[in-house]
Structures are given as C-alpha cells and as structure tokens.
XYZ file of C-alpha atoms in Angstrom:
69
model
C -25.834 41.850 23.483
C -24.918 38.927 21.230
C -22.987 35.979 22.519
C -19.570 35.310 21.061
C -18.733 31.749 20.102
C -16.195 30.081 22.322
C -12.915 30.347 20.374
C -11.271 27.676 22.483
C -13.866 25.057 21.568
C -13.588 25.933 17.882
C -9.792 25.654 18.025
C -10.024 22.251 19.719
C -12.470 20.988 17.091
C -10.160 22.149 14.327
C -7.168 20.486 15.992
C -9.048 17.236 16.469
C -10.037 17.241 12.800
C -6.449 17.817 11.672
C -5.158 15.058 13.950
C -7.648 12.571 12.539
C -6.903 13.651 8.979
C -3.164 13.259 9.548
C -3.526 9.842 11.131
C -5.808 8.677 8.332
C -3.301 9.728 5.680
C -0.486 7.967 7.534
C -2.492 4.778 7.899
C -3.396 4.798 4.210
C 0.261 5.229 3.273
C 1.324 2.379 5.534
C -1.343 0.118 4.065
C -0.215 0.952 0.529
C 3.377 0.070 1.384
C 2.255 -3.256 2.841
C 0.272 -4.152 -0.277
C 3.125 -3.168 -2.591
C 5.638 -5.225 -0.626
C 3.353 -8.230 -0.770
C 3.064 -8.041 -4.563
C 6.855 -7.727 -4.925
C 7.418 -10.724 -2.678
C 4.942 -12.792 -4.658
C 6.621 -11.845 -7.934
C 10.075 -12.723 -6.570
C 8.818 -16.094 -5.371
C 7.327 -16.830 -8.798
C 10.556 -15.868 -10.567
C 12.600 -18.064 -8.228
C 10.404 -21.046 -9.055
C 10.547 -20.495 -12.807
C 14.235 -19.541 -12.944
C 13.514 -16.152 -14.514
C 15.696 -14.284 -12.023
C 19.461 -13.794 -12.279
C 21.100 -14.631 -15.578
C 24.802 -14.316 -16.221
C 24.992 -12.590 -19.578
C 27.973 -11.175 -21.463
C 27.235 -7.788 -19.935
C 27.350 -9.226 -16.421
C 30.588 -11.124 -17.133
C 32.228 -7.890 -18.413
C 31.141 -6.102 -15.242
C 32.634 -8.882 -13.107
C 35.903 -8.713 -15.043
C 36.071 -4.931 -14.674
C 35.453 -5.233 -10.929
C 38.125 -7.933 -10.571
C 35.865 -10.799 -9.532
C-alpha cells in the first residue's frame, strides 16, 4: 500500500507561502510610497527656495473674482 501525503501539512505550507507573499507585496508598496513622498517633499522645498511655487496670474485672479474673494 502506498502512503498518502499529509494534506494538512501541504495546506499549511501553501498558506505560509501566501502569507509571506502578501506581506512582501505590502511592504514593497509601503516602501514605494515612502520614497515617492520623499521626492515630492524635496521638490516642494526646492520650489519654495527658488520662488517657483504659487504665482498669481490673470487666470487665478479671475477665479478669485468668480468665487467672491
């Protein structure tokens, strides 16, 4: 008679693999968000120093007038 593989052990191995794969994907996503936020912050800081940020143009003034500011 042949021995049957233990289905419970195989199911646990599969579950463990999926847990690790899910956690790895989540960690990679969180790391990507952190890197992206850092680049955006650096760009904003550079623009604030050079004055390349907000500019009140004719378009902005018309929007303010339409809004009643």
